[in-house]
mmCIF file of C-alpha atoms in Angstrom:
data_model
loop_
_atom_site.group_PDB
_atom_site.id
_atom_site.type_symbol
_atom_site.label_atom_id
_atom_site.label_comp_id
_atom_site.label_asym_id
_atom_site.label_seq_id
_atom_site.Cartn_x
_atom_site.Cartn_y
_atom_site.Cartn_z
ATOM 1 C CA UNK A 1 0.000 0.000 0.000
ATOM 2 C CA UNK A 2 1.401 3.421 -0.862
ATOM 3 C CA UNK A 3 2.033 6.143 1.706
ATOM 4 C CA UNK A 4 -0.813 8.393 0.524
ATOM 5 C CA UNK A 5 -3.341 5.582 0.810
ATOM 6 C CA UNK A 6 -2.078 4.656 4.267
ATOM 7 C CA UNK A 7 -2.182 8.264 5.478
ATOM 8 C CA UNK A 8 -5.668 8.811 4.080
ATOM 9 C CA UNK A 9 -6.948 7.291 7.311
ATOM 10 C CA UNK A 10 -7.316 9.825 10.140
ATOM 11 C CA UNK A 11 -6.323 7.364 12.877
ATOM 12 C CA UNK A 12 -3.109 6.435 11.078
ATOM 13 C CA UNK A 13 -2.260 10.104 10.514
ATOM 14 C CA UNK A 14 -2.749 10.744 14.221
ATOM 15 C CA UNK A 15 -0.527 7.765 15.110
ATOM 16 C CA UNK A 16 2.194 9.194 12.849
ATOM 17 C CA UNK A 17 1.825 12.589 14.552
ATOM 18 C CA UNK A 18 2.153 10.987 17.988
ATOM 19 C CA UNK A 19 5.212 8.988 16.949
ATOM 20 C CA UNK A 20 6.775 12.109 15.423
ATOM 21 C CA UNK A 21 6.893 13.507 18.964
ATOM 22 C CA UNK A 22 8.349 10.355 20.544
ATOM 23 C CA UNK A 23 8.428 6.587 20.232
ATOM 24 C CA UNK A 24 5.672 4.881 22.211
ATOM 25 C CA UNK A 25 4.513 1.420 23.197
ATOM 26 C CA UNK A 26 1.422 0.081 21.444
ATOM 27 C CA UNK A 27 -0.620 0.227 24.658
ATOM 28 C CA UNK A 28 0.177 3.900 25.197
ATOM 29 C CA UNK A 29 -0.718 4.682 21.578
ATOM 30 C CA UNK A 30 -4.014 2.820 21.956
ATOM 31 C CA UNK A 31 -4.869 5.034 24.935
ATOM 32 C CA UNK A 32 -5.076 8.049 22.618
ATOM 33 C CA UNK A 33 -7.994 6.636 20.625
ATOM 34 C CA UNK A 34 -11.638 5.790 21.326
ATOM 35 C CA UNK A 35 -11.230 2.439 19.530
ATOM 36 C CA UNK A 36 -10.155 -0.995 20.749
ATOM 37 C CA UNK A 37 -6.513 -1.939 21.174
ATOM 38 C CA UNK A 38 -6.824 -4.615 18.432
ATOM 39 C CA UNK A 39 -8.101 -1.901 16.052
ATOM 40 C CA UNK A 40 -5.078 0.286 16.876
ATOM 41 C CA UNK A 41 -2.846 -2.761 16.353
ATOM 42 C CA UNK A 42 -4.314 -3.212 12.864
ATOM 43 C CA UNK A 43 -3.521 0.427 12.063
ATOM 44 C CA UNK A 44 0.011 -0.053 13.356
ATOM 45 C CA UNK A 45 0.394 -3.143 11.170
ATOM 46 C CA UNK A 46 -0.658 -1.145 8.095
ATOM 47 C CA UNK A 47 1.828 1.599 8.994
ATOM 48 C CA UNK A 48 4.561 -0.998 9.524
ATOM 49 C CA UNK A 49 3.842 -2.709 6.185
ATOM 50 C CA UNK A 50 4.038 0.683 4.466
ATOM 51 C CA UNK A 51 7.437 1.283 6.060
ATOM 52 C CA UNK A 52 6.255 4.271 8.084
ATOM 53 C CA UNK A 53 6.907 2.723 11.491
ATOM 54 C CA UNK A 54 9.160 0.058 12.923
ATOM 55 C CA UNK A 55 8.586 -1.962 16.043
ATOM 56 C CA UNK A 56 11.077 -2.852 18.733
ATOM 57 C CA UNK A 57 10.330 -5.530 21.281
ATOM 58 C CA UNK A 58 11.342 -4.327 24.752
ATOM 59 C CA UNK A 59 10.456 -6.974 27.299
ATOM 60 C CA UNK A 60 6.729 -7.532 26.975
ATOM 61 C CA UNK A 61 6.132 -4.245 25.187
ATOM 62 C CA UNK A 62 6.181 -3.463 21.502
ATOM 63 C CA UNK A 63 7.594 0.036 21.119
ATOM 64 C CA UNK A 64 6.814 1.809 17.845
ATOM 65 C CA UNK A 65 9.162 4.279 16.180
ATOM 66 C CA UNK A 66 8.490 6.560 13.233
ATOM 67 C CA UNK A 67 10.511 5.862 10.086
ATOM 68 C CA UNK A 68 10.893 9.248 8.372
ATOM 69 C CA UNK A 69 12.100 8.021 4.964
ATOM 70 C CA UNK A 70 8.691 7.519 3.322
ATOM 71 C CA UNK A 71 7.539 10.872 4.696
ATOM 72 C CA UNK A 72 10.558 12.559 3.117
ATOM 73 C CA UNK A 73 9.658 10.974 -0.209
ATOM 74 C CA UNK A 74 6.112 12.283 0.180
ATOM 75 C CA UNK A 75 7.438 15.738 1.077
ATOM 76 C CA UNK A 76 9.671 15.742 -2.024
ATOM 77 C CA UNK A 77 6.675 14.855 -4.175
ATOM 78 C CA UNK A 78 4.589 17.615 -2.568
ATOM 79 C CA UNK A 79 7.375 20.159 -3.143
ATOM 80 C CA UNK A 80 7.359 19.228 -6.830
ATOM 81 C CA UNK A 81 3.582 19.717 -6.930
ATOM 82 C CA UNK A 82 3.731 22.992 -4.989
ATOM 83 C CA UNK A 83 5.143 24.833 -8.016
ATOM 84 C CA UNK A 84 2.222 23.686 -10.138
ATOM 85 C CA UNK A 85 -0.347 24.716 -7.532
ATOM 86 C CA UNK A 86 1.344 28.047 -6.887
ATOM 87 C CA UNK A 87 1.154 28.857 -10.596
ATOM 88 C CA UNK A 88 -2.484 27.787 -10.759
ATOM 89 C CA UNK A 89 -3.418 29.811 -7.680
ATOM 90 C CA UNK A 90 -1.570 32.859 -9.028
ATOM 91 C CA UNK A 91 -3.511 32.518 -12.284
ATOM 92 C CA UNK A 92 -6.770 32.209 -10.347
ATOM 93 C CA UNK A 93 -5.960 35.341 -8.362
ATOM 94 C CA UNK A 94 -5.275 37.229 -11.589
ATOM 95 C CA UNK A 95 -8.619 36.126 -13.026
ATOM 96 C CA UNK A 96 -10.471 37.114 -9.855
ATOM 97 C CA UNK A 97 -8.889 40.591 -9.936
ATOM 98 C CA UNK A 98 -9.786 40.956 -13.631
ATOM 99 C CA UNK A 99 -13.363 39.883 -12.888
ATOM 100 C CA UNK A 100 -13.664 42.464 -10.115
ATOM 101 C CA UNK A 101 -12.375 45.224 -12.382
ATOM 102 C CA UNK A 102 -14.753 44.247 -15.188
ATOM 103 C CA UNK A 103 -17.781 44.176 -12.887
ATOM 104 C CA UNK A 104 -17.209 47.626 -11.383
ATOM 105 C CA UNK A 105 -19.360 50.426 -12.780
ATOM 106 C CA UNK A 106 -17.207 53.237 -14.093
ATOM 107 C CA UNK A 107 -14.026 51.273 -13.427
ATOM 108 C CA UNK A 108 -13.613 52.678 -9.915
ATOM 109 C CA UNK A 109 -12.559 50.714 -6.915
ATOM 110 C CA UNK A 110 -15.601 49.041 -5.315
ATOM 111 C CA UNK A 111 -14.150 49.526 -1.854
ATOM 112 C CA UNK A 112 -13.568 53.222 -2.530
ATOM 113 C CA UNK A 113 -17.139 53.635 -3.824
ATOM 114 C CA UNK A 114 -18.584 51.941 -0.753
ATOM 115 C CA UNK A 115 -16.434 54.086 1.529
ATOM 116 C CA UNK A 116 -17.305 57.255 -0.427
ATOM 117 C CA UNK A 117 -20.986 56.373 -0.190
ATOM 118 C CA UNK A 118 -20.682 55.924 3.537
ATOM 119 C CA UNK A 119 -18.928 59.259 3.885
ATOM 120 C CA UNK A 120 -21.641 60.986 1.864
ATOM 121 C CA UNK A 121 -24.291 59.400 4.056
ATOM 122 C CA UNK A 122 -22.361 60.405 7.166
ATOM 123 C CA UNK A 123 -22.116 64.010 5.939
ATOM 124 C CA UNK A 124 -25.874 64.163 5.228
ATOM 125 C CA UNK A 125 -26.590 62.919 8.760
ATOM 126 C CA UNK A 126 -24.563 65.763 10.267
#
C-alpha cells in the first residue's frame, strides 16, 4: 500500500503525529484513541507494512518508532507539486482581480465607492 493511501486514514495520521513527537509502546498509543486496542494494532500493522513505522520488542512491550524516509519521499513529491499549484493559484488570483475590475461600474474601486458612499451618508446625517 502506498504512503498516501495509508495516510488517508485519520487514525493512522494521528498515530504518525504521535510517533513524530516520541516513540511509544502500542498500549500507550491505543490510549489516545476511542477504539479498541486490536483496532489500533491493525492500524500499526498497516503503517509498519508501508514502512512508516518500525517496532522494537522491549520486554513484553512493543515500542513503535516513526521511520521518516517515506515521509521525506512524500514531502519531495509535494514540493514538486507545490510549483504547479502556486502557478495555478496565481492565475486564479489574476482572473479574480480581472473579474472584479470588469464588474465595477465606471471602473472605480468598489471599496472606494462603498467608503465614499458611507462618507456621503455620514455628511448628510450631520
